[in-house]
Structures are given as structure tokens and as C-alpha cells.
Short mmCIF file of C-alpha atoms and ligand atoms in Angstrom, two decimals:
data_model
loop_
_atom_site.label_atom_id
_atom_site.label_comp_id
_atom_site.label_asym_id
_atom_site.label_seq_id
_atom_site.Cartn_x
_atom_site.Cartn_y
_atom_site.Cartn_z
CA MET A 127 -43.73 -94.10 -26.00
CA LYS A 128 -40.30 -95.73 -25.90
CA ILE A 129 -36.79 -94.69 -24.92
CA THR A 130 -34.64 -95.10 -28.03
CA SER A 131 -31.28 -93.82 -26.80
CA ILE A 132 -29.50 -92.33 -23.79
CA LYS A 133 -26.41 -90.21 -24.38
CA SER A 134 -24.08 -88.48 -21.99
CA HIS A 135 -22.20 -85.29 -22.75
CA VAL A 136 -19.36 -84.39 -20.44
CA LEU A 137 -18.37 -80.76 -20.98
CA ARG A 138 -15.14 -79.20 -19.82
CA TYR A 139 -13.10 -76.03 -20.12
CA GLU A 140 -10.07 -74.57 -18.42
CA LEU A 141 -10.54 -71.79 -15.89
CA ASP A 142 -8.44 -68.63 -15.99
CA LYS A 143 -7.33 -69.31 -12.45
CA GLU A 144 -7.36 -72.29 -10.16
CA LEU A 145 -10.18 -72.40 -7.61
CA GLY A 146 -10.61 -74.65 -4.65
CA TYR A 147 -12.49 -75.88 -1.64
CA SER A 148 -11.21 -77.64 1.45
CA GLN A 149 -10.51 -80.91 -0.40
CA GLN A 150 -8.77 -79.82 -3.61
CA TYR A 151 -7.89 -77.10 -6.10
CA TYR A 152 -9.20 -77.46 -9.63
CA LYS A 153 -8.32 -75.91 -12.96
CA HIS A 154 -11.23 -77.16 -15.09
CA ARG A 155 -14.94 -76.66 -14.91
CA THR A 156 -17.02 -79.69 -15.90
CA ALA A 157 -20.69 -80.44 -16.44
CA HIS A 158 -22.38 -83.71 -17.32
CA LEU A 159 -25.55 -83.51 -19.41
CA VAL A 160 -27.80 -86.45 -20.22
CA GLU A 161 -29.89 -86.63 -23.38
CA VAL A 162 -32.73 -89.16 -23.59
CA GLU A 163 -34.36 -89.66 -26.99
CA THR A 164 -37.75 -91.25 -27.64
CA ASP A 165 -39.61 -92.79 -30.57
CA GLU A 166 -42.05 -89.83 -30.52
CA GLY A 167 -39.32 -87.33 -31.29
CA ILE A 168 -39.37 -85.78 -27.82
CA THR A 169 -35.90 -85.41 -26.28
CA GLY A 170 -35.40 -84.94 -22.55
CA TRP A 171 -32.40 -83.31 -20.88
CA GLY A 172 -30.98 -83.97 -17.46
CA GLU A 173 -27.78 -83.43 -15.54
CA CYS A 174 -25.61 -85.55 -13.27
CA PHE A 175 -23.67 -84.20 -10.32
CA GLY A 176 -20.04 -85.32 -10.27
CA PRO A 177 -17.12 -83.00 -11.06
CA GLY A 178 -13.88 -83.68 -12.94
CA ASN A 179 -13.14 -87.18 -14.15
CA ILE A 180 -15.96 -88.55 -11.99
CA ALA A 181 -18.21 -87.28 -14.78
CA LEU A 182 -16.41 -89.61 -17.22
CA ALA A 183 -17.07 -92.59 -14.97
CA ASN A 184 -20.70 -91.51 -14.66
CA LYS A 185 -20.95 -91.22 -18.45
CA TYR A 186 -19.89 -94.85 -18.68
CA ILE A 187 -22.52 -95.86 -16.11
CA VAL A 188 -25.23 -93.87 -17.94
CA GLU A 189 -24.46 -95.24 -21.39
CA LYS A 190 -23.10 -98.73 -20.73
CA VAL A 191 -24.77 -99.80 -17.49
CA ILE A 192 -28.15 -98.06 -17.21
CA GLN A 193 -29.03 -97.57 -20.89
CA PRO A 194 -29.19 -101.33 -21.65
CA LEU A 195 -31.49 -101.82 -18.65
CA ILE A 196 -34.13 -99.32 -19.76
CA LYS A 197 -33.84 -98.85 -23.54
CA GLY A 198 -37.27 -99.63 -24.98
CA ASP A 199 -39.08 -98.79 -21.73
CA ASP A 200 -41.82 -96.17 -21.57
CA PRO A 201 -40.09 -92.96 -20.34
CA LEU A 202 -43.27 -91.84 -18.57
CA LYS A 203 -42.96 -94.76 -16.14
CA LYS A 204 -40.50 -92.88 -13.96
CA GLU A 205 -41.14 -94.77 -10.72
CA TYR A 206 -40.88 -98.11 -12.46
CA ILE A 207 -37.61 -97.12 -14.15
CA TRP A 208 -36.12 -95.63 -10.97
CA HIS A 209 -36.80 -98.71 -8.90
CA LYS A 210 -35.81 -101.13 -11.64
CA VAL A 211 -32.42 -99.43 -12.03
CA TYR A 212 -31.85 -98.91 -8.31
CA ASN A 213 -32.73 -102.51 -7.56
CA LEU A 214 -30.40 -103.86 -10.24
CA LEU A 215 -27.52 -101.60 -9.12
CA ARG A 216 -28.20 -101.96 -5.40
CA ASP A 217 -25.56 -104.62 -4.80
CA SER A 218 -22.94 -102.43 -6.45
CA GLY A 219 -23.75 -98.95 -5.24
CA GLN A 220 -26.52 -97.58 -3.05
CA LYS A 221 -24.72 -94.23 -2.96
CA GLY A 222 -22.29 -92.31 -5.12
CA MET A 223 -21.73 -92.61 -8.84
CA PRO A 224 -24.51 -95.06 -9.83
CA ILE A 225 -27.05 -92.79 -8.14
CA GLN A 226 -25.55 -89.65 -9.68
CA ALA A 227 -25.84 -91.34 -13.08
CA LEU A 228 -29.45 -92.36 -12.43
CA SER A 229 -30.23 -88.77 -11.34
CA GLY A 230 -29.45 -87.27 -14.74
CA ILE A 231 -31.57 -89.85 -16.51
CA ASP A 232 -34.50 -89.36 -14.14
CA ILE A 233 -34.42 -85.58 -14.66
CA ALA A 234 -34.50 -86.11 -18.44
CA LEU A 235 -37.58 -88.36 -18.03
CA TRP A 236 -39.37 -85.53 -16.18
CA ASP A 237 -38.40 -83.17 -19.00
CA ILE A 238 -39.96 -85.64 -21.46
CA LEU A 239 -43.18 -85.87 -19.43
CA ALA A 240 -43.43 -82.08 -19.17
CA LYS A 241 -42.78 -81.65 -22.90
CA LYS A 242 -45.38 -84.29 -23.75
CA SER A 243 -47.84 -82.55 -21.40
CA ASN A 244 -46.97 -79.18 -22.96
CA LEU A 245 -46.39 -77.67 -19.52
CA PRO A 246 -43.48 -76.12 -17.66
CA LEU A 247 -42.00 -78.63 -15.22
CA TYR A 248 -43.18 -76.79 -12.10
CA GLN A 249 -46.83 -77.43 -13.08
CA LEU A 250 -46.24 -81.19 -12.85
CA LEU A 251 -44.60 -80.76 -9.45
CA GLY A 252 -47.64 -79.10 -7.92
CA GLY A 253 -47.64 -75.57 -9.31
CA LYS A 254 -46.12 -72.46 -7.80
CA THR A 255 -46.19 -71.71 -4.10
CA ASN A 256 -43.79 -68.78 -4.57
CA ASP A 257 -43.53 -66.77 -7.80
CA LYS A 258 -40.01 -65.64 -7.08
CA ILE A 259 -37.17 -67.23 -5.19
CA PRO A 260 -34.49 -65.33 -3.26
CA VAL A 261 -31.04 -66.10 -4.65
CA TYR A 262 -27.84 -66.44 -2.69
CA GLY A 263 -24.43 -66.13 -4.28
CA TYR A 264 -21.72 -68.63 -3.57
CA GLY A 265 -18.17 -67.67 -4.27
CA MET A 266 -15.10 -66.86 -2.20
CA MET A 267 -13.45 -70.14 -3.15
CA LEU A 268 -10.10 -71.11 -1.70
CA GLN A 269 -6.96 -70.29 -3.66
CA LYS A 270 -3.28 -71.11 -3.20
CA LYS A 271 -2.66 -67.97 -1.11
CA THR A 272 -1.86 -67.05 2.47
CA VAL A 273 -4.77 -66.40 4.79
CA ASP A 274 -4.04 -62.67 4.76
CA GLU A 275 -4.00 -62.57 0.97
CA LEU A 276 -7.23 -64.56 0.89
CA CYS A 277 -8.85 -62.19 3.40
CA ASP A 278 -8.23 -59.32 0.96
CA LEU A 279 -9.57 -61.29 -2.02
CA PHE A 280 -12.64 -62.42 -0.11
CA LYS A 281 -13.43 -58.87 1.05
CA ASN A 282 -13.37 -57.75 -2.54
CA GLU A 283 -15.51 -60.63 -3.71
CA ALA A 284 -18.00 -60.19 -0.87
CA ASN A 285 -18.52 -56.58 -1.91
CA GLN A 286 -19.07 -57.63 -5.52
CA ILE A 287 -21.65 -60.27 -4.55
CA LYS A 288 -23.49 -57.71 -2.47
CA GLU A 289 -23.41 -55.16 -5.29
CA LYS A 290 -24.91 -57.72 -7.69
CA ASN A 291 -28.00 -57.71 -5.44
CA PHE A 292 -27.81 -61.24 -4.04
CA LYS A 293 -29.91 -61.78 -0.94
CA ALA A 294 -27.19 -63.69 0.91
CA MET A 295 -23.74 -65.10 0.28
CA LYS A 296 -21.64 -68.15 1.06
CA MET A 297 -17.90 -68.50 1.45
CA LYS A 298 -15.57 -71.48 1.60
CA ILE A 299 -13.60 -72.30 4.73
CA GLY A 300 -11.46 -75.26 5.72
CA MET A 301 -7.97 -73.77 5.96
CA GLY A 302 -7.61 -74.56 9.65
CA PRO A 303 -9.75 -73.51 12.65
CA LYS A 304 -7.95 -70.27 13.49
CA GLU A 305 -7.41 -69.32 9.85
CA ASP A 306 -11.08 -69.91 9.12
CA LEU A 307 -12.26 -67.60 11.86
CA LYS A 308 -9.94 -64.92 10.57
CA LEU A 309 -11.35 -65.31 7.07
CA VAL A 310 -14.97 -65.26 8.18
CA SER A 311 -14.41 -62.30 10.44
CA SER A 312 -12.89 -60.25 7.62
CA VAL A 313 -15.87 -60.98 5.37
CA ARG A 314 -18.31 -60.27 8.18
CA ASP A 315 -16.65 -56.90 8.86
CA THR A 316 -16.82 -56.04 5.16
CA ILE A 317 -20.51 -56.79 4.56
CA GLY A 318 -21.85 -55.60 7.92
CA SER A 319 -23.26 -57.53 10.82
CA GLU A 320 -26.75 -58.17 9.39
CA PHE A 321 -26.15 -59.41 5.84
CA LYS A 322 -26.95 -63.12 5.59
CA LEU A 323 -23.66 -65.03 5.46
CA MET A 324 -23.08 -68.78 5.30
CA VAL A 325 -19.86 -70.79 5.45
CA ASP A 326 -19.04 -74.14 3.82
CA ALA A 327 -16.27 -76.39 5.16
CA ASN A 328 -16.82 -79.27 2.69
CA HIS A 329 -16.25 -81.73 5.55
CA ALA A 330 -12.77 -80.47 6.41
CA TYR A 331 -12.98 -81.12 10.14
CA ASN A 332 -13.18 -83.63 12.90
CA LYS A 333 -15.72 -82.95 15.62
CA ASN A 334 -13.51 -80.97 17.98
CA ASP A 335 -12.10 -78.65 15.35
CA ALA A 336 -15.60 -78.16 13.95
CA LEU A 337 -16.80 -77.27 17.44
CA TYR A 338 -14.02 -74.70 17.80
CA VAL A 339 -14.90 -73.13 14.43
CA GLY A 340 -18.62 -73.34 15.17
CA LYS A 341 -18.26 -71.52 18.49
CA GLY A 342 -16.45 -68.73 16.66
CA LEU A 343 -19.20 -68.63 14.04
CA ASP A 344 -21.80 -68.42 16.82
CA GLU A 345 -20.33 -65.01 17.70
CA MET A 346 -20.46 -63.72 14.12
CA ASN A 347 -24.14 -64.14 13.25
CA ILE A 348 -23.50 -66.82 10.63
CA TYR A 349 -26.69 -68.29 9.16
CA TRP A 350 -25.34 -71.78 8.56
CA PHE A 351 -22.24 -73.92 8.95
CA GLU A 352 -22.25 -76.31 5.97
CA GLU A 353 -20.71 -79.79 5.99
CA PRO A 354 -18.60 -79.25 9.11
CA VAL A 355 -17.63 -82.93 9.33
CA ALA A 356 -17.64 -86.01 7.07
CA PRO A 357 -21.07 -86.77 5.63
CA GLU A 358 -21.09 -90.26 7.14
CA ASP A 359 -20.16 -88.99 10.63
CA TYR A 360 -23.73 -88.77 11.95
CA ASP A 361 -22.67 -88.76 15.61
CA SER A 362 -20.54 -85.65 15.22
CA TYR A 363 -23.23 -83.92 13.18
CA LYS A 364 -25.70 -84.59 15.95
CA GLU A 365 -23.41 -83.28 18.66
CA LEU A 366 -22.55 -80.13 16.69
CA LYS A 367 -26.22 -79.48 16.07
CA GLN A 368 -26.89 -79.75 19.79
CA LYS A 369 -23.99 -77.61 20.96
CA LEU A 370 -23.90 -74.82 18.38
CA LYS A 371 -26.23 -71.88 17.94
CA THR A 372 -25.40 -71.58 14.21
CA ASN A 373 -27.57 -73.76 11.95
CA ILE A 374 -25.90 -76.95 10.79
CA ALA A 375 -26.49 -77.51 7.07
CA GLY A 376 -25.68 -80.60 5.04
CA GLY A 377 -26.81 -83.35 2.73
CA GLU A 378 -25.21 -82.56 -0.63
CA ALA A 379 -23.27 -85.82 -0.34
CA GLU A 380 -26.27 -87.86 0.82
CA PHE A 381 -28.13 -90.15 -1.57
CA THR A 382 -31.68 -91.47 -2.00
CA LYS A 383 -34.52 -91.50 0.50
CA TYR A 384 -32.72 -94.28 2.36
CA GLY A 385 -29.62 -92.22 3.06
CA TRP A 386 -31.64 -89.11 3.82
CA ASN A 387 -33.80 -91.04 6.23
CA GLN A 388 -30.68 -91.88 8.25
CA LEU A 389 -29.39 -88.29 8.16
CA ILE A 390 -32.73 -87.00 9.41
CA LYS A 391 -33.42 -89.79 11.91
CA ASN A 392 -30.01 -89.19 13.47
CA ASN A 393 -30.93 -85.55 14.04
CA CYS A 394 -27.89 -84.31 12.11
CA ILE A 395 -29.04 -81.12 10.41
CA ASP A 396 -30.98 -77.90 10.90
CA ILE A 397 -31.10 -77.20 7.16
CA ALA A 398 -31.38 -79.85 4.43
CA GLN A 399 -29.42 -79.37 1.19
CA PRO A 400 -30.59 -82.07 -1.23
CA GLU A 401 -28.72 -82.21 -4.56
CA VAL A 402 -31.29 -83.26 -7.15
CA CYS A 403 -28.63 -84.12 -9.75
CA GLY A 404 -26.92 -86.47 -7.30
CA LEU A 405 -29.38 -87.97 -4.86
CA GLY A 406 -31.46 -89.80 -7.45
CA GLY A 407 -33.19 -87.17 -9.61
CA ILE A 408 -36.56 -85.46 -9.25
CA THR A 409 -38.42 -88.70 -8.47
CA GLU A 410 -36.23 -89.22 -5.41
CA TYR A 411 -35.95 -85.52 -4.50
CA LEU A 412 -39.72 -85.39 -3.99
CA LYS A 413 -39.45 -88.17 -1.41
CA VAL A 414 -36.48 -86.56 0.33
CA SER A 415 -38.38 -83.28 0.37
CA ALA A 416 -41.37 -85.03 1.98
CA LEU A 417 -39.06 -86.57 4.59
CA ALA A 418 -37.54 -83.19 5.44
CA GLN A 419 -40.94 -81.51 5.51
CA SER A 420 -42.39 -84.17 7.79
CA ASN A 421 -39.55 -83.51 10.21
CA PHE A 422 -39.89 -79.70 9.97
CA ILE A 423 -36.43 -79.28 8.48
CA PRO A 424 -36.18 -76.35 6.07
CA ILE A 425 -34.84 -77.18 2.61
CA VAL A 426 -32.35 -75.06 0.71
CA ASN A 427 -31.35 -77.09 -2.35
CA HIS A 428 -27.71 -77.66 -3.13
CA VAL A 429 -27.09 -76.42 -6.68
CA TRP A 430 -24.04 -77.21 -8.76
CA GLY A 431 -23.51 -77.56 -12.48
CA SER A 432 -24.95 -76.06 -15.65
CA ALA A 433 -28.02 -74.07 -16.63
CA ILE A 434 -29.98 -77.34 -16.62
CA SER A 435 -29.35 -77.86 -12.93
CA VAL A 436 -30.16 -74.22 -12.15
CA ALA A 437 -33.39 -74.36 -14.17
CA VAL A 438 -34.51 -77.64 -12.56
CA ASN A 439 -33.82 -76.24 -9.10
CA LEU A 440 -35.89 -73.14 -9.83
CA HIS A 441 -38.83 -75.38 -10.75
CA LEU A 442 -38.38 -77.37 -7.54
CA LEU A 443 -38.03 -74.30 -5.33
CA THR A 444 -41.01 -72.51 -6.81
CA THR A 445 -43.21 -75.46 -5.79
CA LEU A 446 -41.72 -75.87 -2.32
CA PRO A 447 -44.08 -74.68 0.43
CA ASP A 448 -42.80 -72.30 3.09
CA MET A 449 -41.99 -74.24 6.20
CA PRO A 450 -43.91 -73.84 8.41
CA GLY A 451 -45.48 -70.82 6.65
CA GLY A 452 -47.01 -67.60 7.93
CA LEU A 453 -47.05 -63.94 7.05
CA PHE A 454 -43.29 -63.61 7.29
CA PRO A 455 -41.84 -67.05 6.62
CA THR A 456 -38.16 -67.77 6.17
CA LYS A 457 -37.92 -68.51 2.46
CA SER A 458 -35.87 -71.18 0.79
CA MET A 459 -33.19 -69.84 -1.55
CA LEU A 460 -31.59 -70.67 -4.89
CA GLU A 461 -27.85 -71.27 -4.69
CA PHE A 462 -25.99 -69.58 -7.55
CA ASP A 463 -22.37 -69.57 -8.71
CA THR A 464 -20.74 -66.13 -8.60
CA THR A 465 -17.19 -67.24 -9.38
CA GLU A 466 -15.58 -66.27 -12.69
CA LYS A 467 -18.07 -66.39 -15.57
CA ASN A 468 -19.54 -69.89 -15.71
CA ILE A 469 -20.29 -70.40 -19.41
CA PHE A 470 -22.08 -73.67 -18.68
CA ILE A 471 -24.72 -71.51 -17.03
CA THR A 472 -24.61 -68.37 -19.16
CA ASP A 473 -24.03 -69.74 -22.67
CA LEU A 474 -25.39 -73.31 -22.77
CA ALA A 475 -29.08 -72.82 -23.48
CA GLU A 476 -30.87 -72.07 -26.74
CA GLU A 477 -33.32 -70.07 -24.63
CA LYS A 478 -32.61 -66.76 -22.94
CA PHE A 479 -31.73 -67.55 -19.36
CA SER A 480 -29.95 -65.14 -17.08
CA ILE A 481 -30.14 -65.47 -13.34
CA LEU A 482 -27.67 -62.61 -12.89
CA ASP A 483 -29.99 -60.24 -14.78
CA GLN A 484 -32.97 -61.41 -12.76
CA VAL A 485 -31.10 -60.96 -9.48
CA LYS A 486 -30.01 -57.50 -10.55
CA ASN A 487 -33.41 -56.36 -11.81
CA LYS A 488 -35.66 -58.13 -9.32
CA ASN A 489 -33.83 -57.15 -6.17
CA GLY A 490 -32.23 -60.53 -5.52
CA PHE A 491 -35.03 -62.79 -6.74
CA ALA A 492 -35.39 -65.19 -9.69
CA SER A 493 -38.35 -67.01 -11.26
CA PRO A 494 -38.52 -70.24 -13.24
CA LEU A 495 -38.72 -70.27 -17.02
CA GLU A 496 -42.24 -70.51 -18.43
CA ASN A 497 -41.11 -72.62 -21.41
CA ILE A 498 -42.39 -76.18 -21.52
CA GLY A 499 -40.32 -78.90 -19.85
CA ILE A 500 -37.32 -77.85 -17.84
CA GLY A 501 -37.25 -74.84 -20.11
CA ILE A 502 -33.66 -75.29 -21.20
CA ASN A 503 -32.47 -77.02 -24.35
CA PRO A 504 -28.70 -77.05 -24.76
CA ASN A 505 -27.23 -75.66 -27.96
CA LYS A 506 -25.76 -78.60 -29.90
CA ASP A 507 -22.82 -76.59 -31.27
CA PHE A 508 -21.96 -75.48 -27.75
CA ILE A 509 -21.97 -79.12 -26.64
CA LYS A 510 -19.73 -80.08 -29.56
CA LYS A 511 -17.29 -77.33 -28.73
CA TYR A 512 -16.83 -78.29 -25.08
CA GLU A 513 -17.44 -82.06 -25.15
CA TYR A 514 -14.69 -83.96 -23.35
CA ASN A 515 -14.07 -87.68 -23.59
CA GLY A 516 -11.00 -88.01 -21.42
MG1 LIG B 620 -21.29 -77.36 -0.03
#
């Protein structure tokens, strides 16, 4: 079997209203799909993390840098291809865009293997350890509003997420230490003291401000404090982890087993959030997962992007063992977008795929698709309609 072509599709549409996180506001939603064709007529699909115009740069890396290196190679030789590409790009990028680009290609190679094997992806990853995965809703994004206005919006949104049956929810913070505590406290009051609530600062803080916020969170029964400080600031991560009761979560901006090894060795996190579409694909995710498991760090995948990313993550999560296991283990969760209708999730696939319906009908749980491969094949007309070339 041979790889005959690798194409990138960057999709984009304008949102009704601007959304944001601690680093920026954005008006467009993007997704970056990768299509790998073979001489046997099997096509694999993958996805690269990287929002906005970063996706355009990644498209260039996929098509103009990586494609010439591996065109003609056997797509089933995933390890060989991963290491060949990583090794040739190593001097120019051990993290960031080259690895995001490689991730999408690697995922497509797994889709090809699963399609050739006539099995759903999860069977190749070890089979199911859990039939259904609890789903948490992320939403409550920042907007250009005052803190008081945002408190009202967040309360509303928190109620909606709860009503949709999600098992837990996550809100953005990063407006300033005092403002953040006000925001979190208003959501906490709205949903009750026991509902599982997480907060995400997207590395808005230095260590001392993060400590101030974290101490406030410690009093509000918050399940995790995500990306409190810059991803490369291992020392602050370590200190926060030691001093705060609230779990420290992170890793969405960490890459490959090499980067993850440092994050884990430096004792930075209580909860690992690997991003399969960014850290190097499924081939590398499995190694990062083994690293986290061997250090007894629970994994709750970071999920961003289209239905492809959601479907892949369901396959990964369904095969992930409970850590450490028992009659009443703390389960991993699927992260799911609850902001205004995300058509890249709801309308992309040829197959029927609705997490929202599953969450609603299965009391907050979702299961992977039983179709062969990843289980999702994007509709070509949909791609045409939303394709964006800059
Ligand atoms: Mg995050």
C-alpha cells in the first residue's frame, strides 16, 4: 500500500458573536482536516490542532513540507513515518506547528489502518475498557463585557449546560485575580456546591496571581485549575501543585513524548490533558498516555476542533483504563464544546453523529461510533462550502 496524496482542508466560518479566552477574542471558527489518499482506494482522515491563521501555516507544512517526505511510503508503517518526519523536522521545530501538522497526518494513517482492517479504531487501540464516557461541557467563554455583565451571562450558560445533562462543566477565567473569583463564585452559586466545575485560565497568570486565584478556588470546591501559568513555566506549575488543594491540570500546549516527559518529571500537573491533534497524533498520544499512566496521573484529553477530533477522542477514551481502578473509580471525561452551535461538529460528517443527543438521552454519557475507522467521513460538499485558503 502506498500514500498517493496528502491534502489539507482548512475550514472557516464567522460566528454570530465574538468569543474569547484569556489571550484573545475571535470572530471565526476554524478547523483543519487532513485527507490522505492511497493506491488501494482507502482514504484516511485526520485533524490538526491550530486555530485561526495558524491552520493555514499548518496546511503549508502538511502539503509542502511533510507530503514530499512520505509520499509513496506504506501508510501502515506509522512508527516509521512518525520518526522519519520528526527526525527530519527536528532541527526546525520539536514543538508547535510542525508537530500539529504531523498529528493530523498520523491520525489519518490510523484511520487507513482501521479501514483496511475493517474495524472501528478503538479495536486497534486495545478494545473498550468503558462502554460509555462521561461528557463535560465547556463554554462560558470570555466576551467584551464587564465582569458583572459576564457573571449574568455565565450564570445563564451554566444553567443551560446543566440542563443539557452534562456531567460537569468548565468556564474560562483570566480577567484578573479578583474578577476571576467573582466570576467563579457566581457560577458556583448558580449550579450548587456539588456540581463538578473546572476553570481554565489559558496561562493568563504569573505564579503569584495564580496562587491568589488558586487559593480562592480551593474554597469553592473547584475540580481543576487549568493552565494557570505559561506552559513552559515548569517551576511555577510545580509550586502551585504543591501549595493548592485544587487539582492543577495542563498539557494542551505540550508536544510529543519528549515534552510530556519534562512536564511529568517536573511534577507539574495533577491531571494530564493531552491534545491528540497537536502533540503528534495517535502514535505519540499512546506514548504520552503510557507516561502519564506510569506516573499515576489521570488523563482527561483536551478536545478542540471538528467531529473528527471528537470521534478520535471517544475512541481513545473508551480504551483508556481507569486509573487506578476499583469499584468506584474516577472516570476520565470527554470534553465537548457547548458554545453557539458548532457546525464543524454537528454538520461535517456523512454519518449520524450527535454527542448532544447522546448526552441528553444517556444521562451525560457518550459512546464511540461503531463504524469502521474513526467512524467519521466528512461530507465533500460541506468541505467545499467552508474551505478557506486565506
Ligand atoms: Mg484549556
